[in-house]
PDB file of C-alpha atoms in Angstrom:
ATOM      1  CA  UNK A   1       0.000   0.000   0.000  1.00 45.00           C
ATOM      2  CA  UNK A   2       1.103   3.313  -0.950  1.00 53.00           C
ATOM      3  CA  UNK A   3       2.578   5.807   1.337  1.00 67.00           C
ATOM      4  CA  UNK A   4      -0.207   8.518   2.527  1.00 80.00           C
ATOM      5  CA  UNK A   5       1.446  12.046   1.544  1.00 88.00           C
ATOM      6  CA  UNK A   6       2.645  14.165   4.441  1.00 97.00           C
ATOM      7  CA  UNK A   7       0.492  16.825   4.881  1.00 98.00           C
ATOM      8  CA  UNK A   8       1.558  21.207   5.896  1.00 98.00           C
ATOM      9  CA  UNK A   9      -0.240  23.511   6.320  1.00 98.00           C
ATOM     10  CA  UNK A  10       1.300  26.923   4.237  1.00 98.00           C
ATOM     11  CA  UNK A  11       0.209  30.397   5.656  1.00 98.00           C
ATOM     12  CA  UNK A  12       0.185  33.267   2.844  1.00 96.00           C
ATOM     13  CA  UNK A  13      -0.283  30.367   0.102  1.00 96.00           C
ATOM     14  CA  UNK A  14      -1.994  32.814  -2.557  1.00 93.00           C
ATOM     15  CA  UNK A  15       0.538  34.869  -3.561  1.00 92.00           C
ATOM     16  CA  UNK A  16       4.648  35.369  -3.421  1.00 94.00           C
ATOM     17  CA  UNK A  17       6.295  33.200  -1.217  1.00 96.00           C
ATOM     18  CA  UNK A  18       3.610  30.918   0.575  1.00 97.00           C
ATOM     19  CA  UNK A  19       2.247  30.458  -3.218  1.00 96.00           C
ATOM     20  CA  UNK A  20       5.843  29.010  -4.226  1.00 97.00           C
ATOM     21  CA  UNK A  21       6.113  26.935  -1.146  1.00 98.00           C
ATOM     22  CA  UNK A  22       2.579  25.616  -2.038  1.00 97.00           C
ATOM     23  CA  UNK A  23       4.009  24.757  -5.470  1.00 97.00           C
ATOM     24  CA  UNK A  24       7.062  23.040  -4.732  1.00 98.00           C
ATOM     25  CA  UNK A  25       5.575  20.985  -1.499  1.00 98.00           C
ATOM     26  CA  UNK A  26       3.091  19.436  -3.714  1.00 97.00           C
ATOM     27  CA  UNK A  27       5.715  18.750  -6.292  1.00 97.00           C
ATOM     28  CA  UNK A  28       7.424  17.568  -3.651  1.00 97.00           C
ATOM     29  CA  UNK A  29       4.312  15.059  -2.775  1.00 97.00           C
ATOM     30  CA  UNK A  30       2.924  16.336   0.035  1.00 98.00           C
ATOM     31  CA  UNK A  31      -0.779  17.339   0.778  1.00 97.00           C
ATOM     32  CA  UNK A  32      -1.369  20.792   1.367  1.00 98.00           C
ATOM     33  CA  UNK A  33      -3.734  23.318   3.467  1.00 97.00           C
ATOM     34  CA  UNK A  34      -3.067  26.825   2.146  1.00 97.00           C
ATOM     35  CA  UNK A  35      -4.539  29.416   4.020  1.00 97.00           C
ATOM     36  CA  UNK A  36      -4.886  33.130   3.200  1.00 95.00           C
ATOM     37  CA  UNK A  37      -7.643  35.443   2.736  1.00 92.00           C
ATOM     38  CA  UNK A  38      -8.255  35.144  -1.292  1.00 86.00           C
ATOM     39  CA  UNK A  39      -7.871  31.857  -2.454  1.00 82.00           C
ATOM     40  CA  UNK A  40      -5.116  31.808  -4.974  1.00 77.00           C
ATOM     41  CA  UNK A  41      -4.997  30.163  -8.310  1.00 77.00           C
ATOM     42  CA  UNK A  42      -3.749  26.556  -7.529  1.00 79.00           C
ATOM     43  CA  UNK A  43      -5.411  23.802  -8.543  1.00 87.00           C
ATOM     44  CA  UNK A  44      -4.388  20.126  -7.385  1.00 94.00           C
ATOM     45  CA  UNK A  45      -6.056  17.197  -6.473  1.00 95.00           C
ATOM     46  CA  UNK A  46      -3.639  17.447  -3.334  1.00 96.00           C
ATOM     47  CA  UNK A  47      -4.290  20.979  -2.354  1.00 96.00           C
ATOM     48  CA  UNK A  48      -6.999  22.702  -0.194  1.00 96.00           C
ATOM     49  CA  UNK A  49      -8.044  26.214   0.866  1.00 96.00           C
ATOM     50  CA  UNK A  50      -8.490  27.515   3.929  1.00 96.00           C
ATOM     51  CA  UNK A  51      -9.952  31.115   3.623  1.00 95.00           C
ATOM     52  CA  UNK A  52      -8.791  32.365   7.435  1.00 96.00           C
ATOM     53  CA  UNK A  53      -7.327  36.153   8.272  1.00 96.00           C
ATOM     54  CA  UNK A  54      -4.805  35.538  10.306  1.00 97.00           C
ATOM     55  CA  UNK A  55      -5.206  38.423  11.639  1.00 96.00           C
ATOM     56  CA  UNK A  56      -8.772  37.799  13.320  1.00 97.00           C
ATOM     57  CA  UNK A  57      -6.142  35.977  16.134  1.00 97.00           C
ATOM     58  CA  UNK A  58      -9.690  34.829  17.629  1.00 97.00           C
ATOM     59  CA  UNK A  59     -10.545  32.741  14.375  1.00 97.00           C
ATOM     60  CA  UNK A  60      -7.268  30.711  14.494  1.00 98.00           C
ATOM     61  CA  UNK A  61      -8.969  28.396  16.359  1.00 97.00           C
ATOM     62  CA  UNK A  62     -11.654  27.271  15.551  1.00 97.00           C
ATOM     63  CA  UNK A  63     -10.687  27.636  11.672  1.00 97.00           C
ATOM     64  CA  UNK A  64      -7.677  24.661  12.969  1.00 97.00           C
ATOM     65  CA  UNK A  65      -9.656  22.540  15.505  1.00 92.00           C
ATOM     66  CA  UNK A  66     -10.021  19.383  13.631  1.00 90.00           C
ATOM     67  CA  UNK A  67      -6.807  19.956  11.665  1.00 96.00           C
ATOM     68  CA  UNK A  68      -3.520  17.403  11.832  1.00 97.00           C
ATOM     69  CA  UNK A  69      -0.391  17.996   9.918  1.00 98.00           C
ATOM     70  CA  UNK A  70       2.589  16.973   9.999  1.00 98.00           C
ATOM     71  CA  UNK A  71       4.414  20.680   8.963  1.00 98.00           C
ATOM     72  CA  UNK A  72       3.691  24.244   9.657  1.00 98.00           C
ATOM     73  CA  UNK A  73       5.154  26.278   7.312  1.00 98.00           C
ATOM     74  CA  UNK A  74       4.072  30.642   8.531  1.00 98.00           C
ATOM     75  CA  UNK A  75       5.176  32.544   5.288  1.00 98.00           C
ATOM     76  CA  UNK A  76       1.990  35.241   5.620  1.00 97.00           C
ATOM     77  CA  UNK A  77       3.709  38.754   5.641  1.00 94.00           C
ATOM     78  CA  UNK A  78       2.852  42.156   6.226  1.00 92.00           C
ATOM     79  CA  UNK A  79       5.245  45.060   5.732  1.00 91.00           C
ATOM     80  CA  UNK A  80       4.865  48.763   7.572  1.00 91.00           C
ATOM     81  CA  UNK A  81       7.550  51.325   7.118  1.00 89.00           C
ATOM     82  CA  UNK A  82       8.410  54.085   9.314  1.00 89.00           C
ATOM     83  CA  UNK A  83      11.460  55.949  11.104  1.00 92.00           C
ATOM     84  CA  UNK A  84      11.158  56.185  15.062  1.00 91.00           C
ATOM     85  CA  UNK A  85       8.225  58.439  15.991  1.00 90.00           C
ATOM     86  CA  UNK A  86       6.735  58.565  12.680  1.00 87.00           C
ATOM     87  CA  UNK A  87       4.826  54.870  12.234  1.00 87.00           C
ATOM     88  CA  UNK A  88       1.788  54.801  13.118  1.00 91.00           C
ATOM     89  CA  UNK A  89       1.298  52.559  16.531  1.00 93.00           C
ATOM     90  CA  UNK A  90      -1.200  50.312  14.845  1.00 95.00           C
ATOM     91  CA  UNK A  91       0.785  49.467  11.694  1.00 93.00           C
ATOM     92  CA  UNK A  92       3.477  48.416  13.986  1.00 94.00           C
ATOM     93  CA  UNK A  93       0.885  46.301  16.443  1.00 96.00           C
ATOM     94  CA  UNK A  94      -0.622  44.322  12.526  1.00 96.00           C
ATOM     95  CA  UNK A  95       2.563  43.230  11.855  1.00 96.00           C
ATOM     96  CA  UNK A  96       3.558  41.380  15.490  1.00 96.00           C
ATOM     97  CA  UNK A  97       0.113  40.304  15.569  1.00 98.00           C
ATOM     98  CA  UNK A  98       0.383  38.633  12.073  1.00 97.00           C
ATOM     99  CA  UNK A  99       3.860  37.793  12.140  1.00 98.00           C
ATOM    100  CA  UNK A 100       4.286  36.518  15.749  1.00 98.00           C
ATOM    101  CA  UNK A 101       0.991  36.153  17.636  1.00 98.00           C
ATOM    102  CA  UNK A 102      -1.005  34.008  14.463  1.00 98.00           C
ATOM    103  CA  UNK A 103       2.893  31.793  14.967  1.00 98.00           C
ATOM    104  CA  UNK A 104       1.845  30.939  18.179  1.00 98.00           C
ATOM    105  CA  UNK A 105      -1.847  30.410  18.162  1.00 98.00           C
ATOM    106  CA  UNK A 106      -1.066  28.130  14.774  1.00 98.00           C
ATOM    107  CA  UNK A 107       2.079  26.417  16.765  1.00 98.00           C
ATOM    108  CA  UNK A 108      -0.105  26.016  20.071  1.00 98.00           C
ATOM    109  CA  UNK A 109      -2.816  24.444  18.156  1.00 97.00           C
ATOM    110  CA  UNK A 110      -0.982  21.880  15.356  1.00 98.00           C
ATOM    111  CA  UNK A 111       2.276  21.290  17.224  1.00 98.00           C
ATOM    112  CA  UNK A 112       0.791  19.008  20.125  1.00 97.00           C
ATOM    113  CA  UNK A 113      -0.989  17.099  17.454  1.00 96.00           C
ATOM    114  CA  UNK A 114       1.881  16.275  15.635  1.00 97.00           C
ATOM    115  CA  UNK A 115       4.322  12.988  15.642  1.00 97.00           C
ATOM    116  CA  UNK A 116       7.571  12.487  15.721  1.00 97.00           C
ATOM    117  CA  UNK A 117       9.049  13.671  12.424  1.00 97.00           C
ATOM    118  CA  UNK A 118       7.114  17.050  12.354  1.00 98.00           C
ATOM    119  CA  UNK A 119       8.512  20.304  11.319  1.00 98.00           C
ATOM    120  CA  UNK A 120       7.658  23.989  11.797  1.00 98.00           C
ATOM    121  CA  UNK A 121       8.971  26.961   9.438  1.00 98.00           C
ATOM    122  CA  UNK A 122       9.101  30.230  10.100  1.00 98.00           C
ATOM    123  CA  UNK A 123       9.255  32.737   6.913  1.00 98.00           C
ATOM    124  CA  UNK A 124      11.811  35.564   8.863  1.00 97.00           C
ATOM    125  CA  UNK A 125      13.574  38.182   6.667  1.00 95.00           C
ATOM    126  CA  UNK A 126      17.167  39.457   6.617  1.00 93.00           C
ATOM    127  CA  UNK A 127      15.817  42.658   8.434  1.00 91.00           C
ATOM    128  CA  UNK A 128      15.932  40.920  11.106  1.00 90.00           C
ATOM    129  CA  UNK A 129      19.609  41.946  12.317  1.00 89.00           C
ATOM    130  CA  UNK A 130      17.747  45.736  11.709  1.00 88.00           C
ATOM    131  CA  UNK A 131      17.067  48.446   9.218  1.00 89.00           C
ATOM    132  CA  UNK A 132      16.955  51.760   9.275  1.00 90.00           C
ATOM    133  CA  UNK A 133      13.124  53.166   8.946  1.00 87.00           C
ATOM    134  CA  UNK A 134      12.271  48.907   9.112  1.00 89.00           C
ATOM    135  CA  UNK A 135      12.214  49.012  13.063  1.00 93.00           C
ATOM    136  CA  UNK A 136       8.733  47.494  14.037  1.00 94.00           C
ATOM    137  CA  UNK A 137       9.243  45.062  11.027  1.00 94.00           C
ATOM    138  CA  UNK A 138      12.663  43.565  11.886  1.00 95.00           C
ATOM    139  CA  UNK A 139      11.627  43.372  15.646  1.00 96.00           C
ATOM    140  CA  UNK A 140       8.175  40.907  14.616  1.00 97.00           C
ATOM    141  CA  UNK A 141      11.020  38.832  12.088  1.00 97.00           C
ATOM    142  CA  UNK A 142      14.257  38.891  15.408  1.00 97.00           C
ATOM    143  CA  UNK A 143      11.094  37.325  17.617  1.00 97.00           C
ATOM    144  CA  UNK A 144      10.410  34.751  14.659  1.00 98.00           C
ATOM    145  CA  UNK A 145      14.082  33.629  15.313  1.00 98.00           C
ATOM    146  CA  UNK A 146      13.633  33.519  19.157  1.00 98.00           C
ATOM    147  CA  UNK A 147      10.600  31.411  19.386  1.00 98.00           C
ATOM    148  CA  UNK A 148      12.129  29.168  16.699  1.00 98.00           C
ATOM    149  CA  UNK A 149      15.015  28.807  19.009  1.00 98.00           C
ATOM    150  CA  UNK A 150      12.802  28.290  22.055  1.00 98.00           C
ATOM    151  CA  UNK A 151      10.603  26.242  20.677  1.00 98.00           C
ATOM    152  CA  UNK A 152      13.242  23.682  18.913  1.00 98.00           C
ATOM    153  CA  UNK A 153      14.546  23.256  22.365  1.00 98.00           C
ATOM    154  CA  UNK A 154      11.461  22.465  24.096  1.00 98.00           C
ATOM    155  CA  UNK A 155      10.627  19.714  21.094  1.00 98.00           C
ATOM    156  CA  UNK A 156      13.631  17.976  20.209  1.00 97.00           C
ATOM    157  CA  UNK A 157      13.115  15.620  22.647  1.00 97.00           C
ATOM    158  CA  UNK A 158       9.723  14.276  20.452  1.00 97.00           C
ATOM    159  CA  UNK A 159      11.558  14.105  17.059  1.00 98.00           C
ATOM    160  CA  UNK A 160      10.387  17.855  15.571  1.00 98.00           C
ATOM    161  CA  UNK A 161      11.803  20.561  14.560  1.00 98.00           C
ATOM    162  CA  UNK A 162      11.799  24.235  14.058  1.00 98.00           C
ATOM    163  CA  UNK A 163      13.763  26.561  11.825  1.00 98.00           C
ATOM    164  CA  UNK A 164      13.519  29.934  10.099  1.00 98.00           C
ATOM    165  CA  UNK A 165      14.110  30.727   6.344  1.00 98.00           C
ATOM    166  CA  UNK A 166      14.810  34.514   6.062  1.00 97.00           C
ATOM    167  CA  UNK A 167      15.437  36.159   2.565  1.00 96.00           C
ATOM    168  CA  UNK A 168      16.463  39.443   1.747  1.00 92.00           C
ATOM    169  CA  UNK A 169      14.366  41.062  -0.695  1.00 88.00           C
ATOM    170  CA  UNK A 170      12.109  38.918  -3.057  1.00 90.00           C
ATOM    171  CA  UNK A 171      10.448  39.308  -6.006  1.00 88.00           C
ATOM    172  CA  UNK A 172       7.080  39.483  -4.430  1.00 82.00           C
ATOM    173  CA  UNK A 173       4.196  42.195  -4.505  1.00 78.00           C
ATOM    174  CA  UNK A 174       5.582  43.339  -1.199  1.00 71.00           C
ATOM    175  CA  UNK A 175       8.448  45.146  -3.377  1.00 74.00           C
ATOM    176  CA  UNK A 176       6.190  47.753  -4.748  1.00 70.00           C
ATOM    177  CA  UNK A 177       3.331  47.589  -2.030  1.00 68.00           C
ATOM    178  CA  UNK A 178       3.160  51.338  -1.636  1.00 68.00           C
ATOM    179  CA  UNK A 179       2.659  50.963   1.891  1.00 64.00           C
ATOM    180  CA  UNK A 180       6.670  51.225   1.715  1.00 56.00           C
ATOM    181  CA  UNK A 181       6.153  54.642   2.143  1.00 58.00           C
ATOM    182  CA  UNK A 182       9.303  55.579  -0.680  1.00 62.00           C
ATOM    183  CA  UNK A 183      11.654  52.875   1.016  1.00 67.00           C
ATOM    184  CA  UNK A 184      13.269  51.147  -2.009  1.00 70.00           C
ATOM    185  CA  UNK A 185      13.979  47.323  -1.608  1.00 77.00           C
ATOM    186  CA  UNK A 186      17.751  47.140  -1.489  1.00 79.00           C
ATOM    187  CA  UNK A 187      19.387  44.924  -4.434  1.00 87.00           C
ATOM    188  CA  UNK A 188      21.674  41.972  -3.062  1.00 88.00           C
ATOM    189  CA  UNK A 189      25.427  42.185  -4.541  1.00 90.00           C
ATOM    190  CA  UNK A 190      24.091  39.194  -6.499  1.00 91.00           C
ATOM    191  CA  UNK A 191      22.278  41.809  -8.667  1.00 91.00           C
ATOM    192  CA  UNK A 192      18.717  40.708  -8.884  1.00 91.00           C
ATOM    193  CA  UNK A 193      16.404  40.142  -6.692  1.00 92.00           C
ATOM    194  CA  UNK A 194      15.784  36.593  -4.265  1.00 92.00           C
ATOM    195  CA  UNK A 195      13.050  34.654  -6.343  1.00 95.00           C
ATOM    196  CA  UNK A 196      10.347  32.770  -4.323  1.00 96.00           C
ATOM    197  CA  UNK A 197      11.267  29.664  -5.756  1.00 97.00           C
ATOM    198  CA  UNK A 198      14.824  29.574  -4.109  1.00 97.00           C
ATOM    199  CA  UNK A 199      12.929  30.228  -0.281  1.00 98.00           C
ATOM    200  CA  UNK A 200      10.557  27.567  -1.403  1.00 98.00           C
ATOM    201  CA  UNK A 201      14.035  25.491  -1.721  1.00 98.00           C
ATOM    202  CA  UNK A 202      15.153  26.114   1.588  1.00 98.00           C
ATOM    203  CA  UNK A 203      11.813  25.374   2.854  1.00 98.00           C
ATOM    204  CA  UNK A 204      11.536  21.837   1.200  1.00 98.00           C
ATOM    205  CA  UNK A 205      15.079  21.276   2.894  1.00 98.00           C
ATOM    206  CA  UNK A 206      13.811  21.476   6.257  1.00 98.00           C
ATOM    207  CA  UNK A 207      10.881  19.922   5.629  1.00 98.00           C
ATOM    208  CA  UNK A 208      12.543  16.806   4.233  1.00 97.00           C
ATOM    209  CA  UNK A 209      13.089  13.316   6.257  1.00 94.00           C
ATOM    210  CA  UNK A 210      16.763  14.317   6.090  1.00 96.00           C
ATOM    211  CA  UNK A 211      16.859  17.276   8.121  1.00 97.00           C
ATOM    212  CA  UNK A 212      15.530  15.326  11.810  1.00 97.00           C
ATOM    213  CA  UNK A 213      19.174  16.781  13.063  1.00 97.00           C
ATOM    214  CA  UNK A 214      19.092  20.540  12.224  1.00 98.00           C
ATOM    215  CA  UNK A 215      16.842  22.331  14.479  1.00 98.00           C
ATOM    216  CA  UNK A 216      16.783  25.873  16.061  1.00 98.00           C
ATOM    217  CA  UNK A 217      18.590  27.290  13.037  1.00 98.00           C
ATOM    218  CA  UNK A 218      18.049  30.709  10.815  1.00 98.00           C
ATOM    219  CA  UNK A 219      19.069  30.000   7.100  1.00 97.00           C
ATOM    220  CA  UNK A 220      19.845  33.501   4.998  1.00 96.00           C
ATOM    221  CA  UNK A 221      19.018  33.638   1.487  1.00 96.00           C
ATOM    222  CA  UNK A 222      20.701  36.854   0.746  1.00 91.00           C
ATOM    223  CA  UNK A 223      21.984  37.389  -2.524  1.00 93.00           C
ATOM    224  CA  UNK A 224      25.246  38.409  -0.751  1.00 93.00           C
ATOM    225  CA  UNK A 225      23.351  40.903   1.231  1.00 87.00           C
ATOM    226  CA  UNK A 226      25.108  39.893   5.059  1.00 84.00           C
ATOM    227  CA  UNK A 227      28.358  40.028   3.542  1.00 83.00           C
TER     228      UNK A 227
END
C-alpha cells in the first residue's frame, strides 16, 4: 500500500512566497492546506483552501480545531515602514500580531498534534539583524528567530523541529506595495532580486526526512546581502 502524503499547512499560500512553497511541497508530494484570505490560483487534487485572516487571532482556532499535519510552514507577511516616531502605533501592532501572535496560536494548536518527524517553518527576513526606517518590522522577524530557538529546544526531545528561512528582498508584490512609504527594496550584490522559488528550496530542505538533526537554526538567502 502506498505511502499517505505528508500533509503542511502553508500560511500566505496565494501569492509570493507561501504560493511558491505551495508549489514546490506538492511537487514535492505532500498534501497541502493553504490558508490566506483570497484563495489563490492553484489547482491540485492534493491541495486545499483555507480562507482564514490571520489576523482575526480569535478565528485561528476554531478555523484549525479538527486539523492534523505533519508541517507548519508561517510565510503570511505584512510590511509597515516608518522611522522612530513617525509609524503609526497600529501598523506596527498588525505586523507582530500577524507575524508573531497568528505563529503561536497556529504552533499552540498543530504542534501538540503532531508525531515524531514534524517540522515547523518560520518565513523571517534578513531585516531581522535591523534596518533603518524597518524598526517594528525587523523586531516581529528577530522574535520569529527567538521562538524558533525556544521552541526547537522544548521539542527535540519528540523528534520535531523548528527553523527559520529569512530572505532578503524577493520578487514578491511586497516590493512595490506602496505601503513602503518611498523605502526602495535594497538589491543583493548578487544583482537581482531573491526569487520565491529559491525560499521555497530552503523550505523543502527542512521539511525533508533528512533534516531530523538541524533544528533551532536561521538560514539567509541573501543574494550576498550579510556580507
Amino acid at each position: 500500500m502506498a505511502e499517505a502524503a505528508r500533509h503542511a499547512l502553508v500560511t500566505g499560500a496565494s501569492s509570493g512566497i507561501g504560493a511558491a512553497i505551495v508549489a514546490r511541497l506538492l511537487g514535492d508530494g505532500w498534501a497541502v492546506t493553504g490558508v490566506s484570505r483570497s484563495e489563490g490560483s492553484e489547482v491540485h487534487p492534493r491541495y486545499r483552501h483555507l480562507a482564514l485572516d490571520l489576523s482575526d487571532l480569535d478565528a485561528i482556532a476554531p478555523a484549525l480545531e479538527d486539523l492534523r499535519v505533519d508541517a507548519l510552514v508561517h510565510a503570511a507577511g505584512l510590511l509597515r515602514v516608518g522611522r522612530l516616531g513617525a509609524m503609526a502605533p497600529e501598523d506596527g501592532e498588525a505586523m507582530w500580531r500577524l507575524h508573531v501572535e497568528a505563529a503561536v496560536r497556529m504552533a499552540e494548536i498543530l504542534v501538540p498534534r503532531m508525531a515524531a518527524g514534524g517540522r515547523v517553518v518560520l518565513i523571517g527576513s534578513r531585516t531581522a539583524a535591523g534596518a533603518a526606517g524597518r524598526g517594528a518590522y525587523a523586531a516581529s522577524k528577530a522574535a520569529l528567530v527567538a521562538l524558533a530557538r525556544s521552541w526547537a529546544a522544548e521539542l527535540m526531545p519528540r523528534g520535531i523541529t523548528v527553523n527559520v528561512v529569512a530572505p532578503a528582498a524577493t520578487e514578491t508584490p511586497m516590493l512595490t506595495d506602496p505601503a513602503r512609504g518611498g523605502l526602495a527594496p535594497r538589491l543583493p550584490p548578487l544583482g537581482r532580486f531573491i526569487r520565491p522559488d529559491e525560499v521555497a528550496a530552503a523550505v523543502a530542505f527542512f521539511l525533508s526526512r533528512e533534516t531530523d538533526a538541524v533544528t533551532g537554526q536561521q538560514l539567509m538567502i541573501c543574494g550576498g546581502s550579510s556580507l
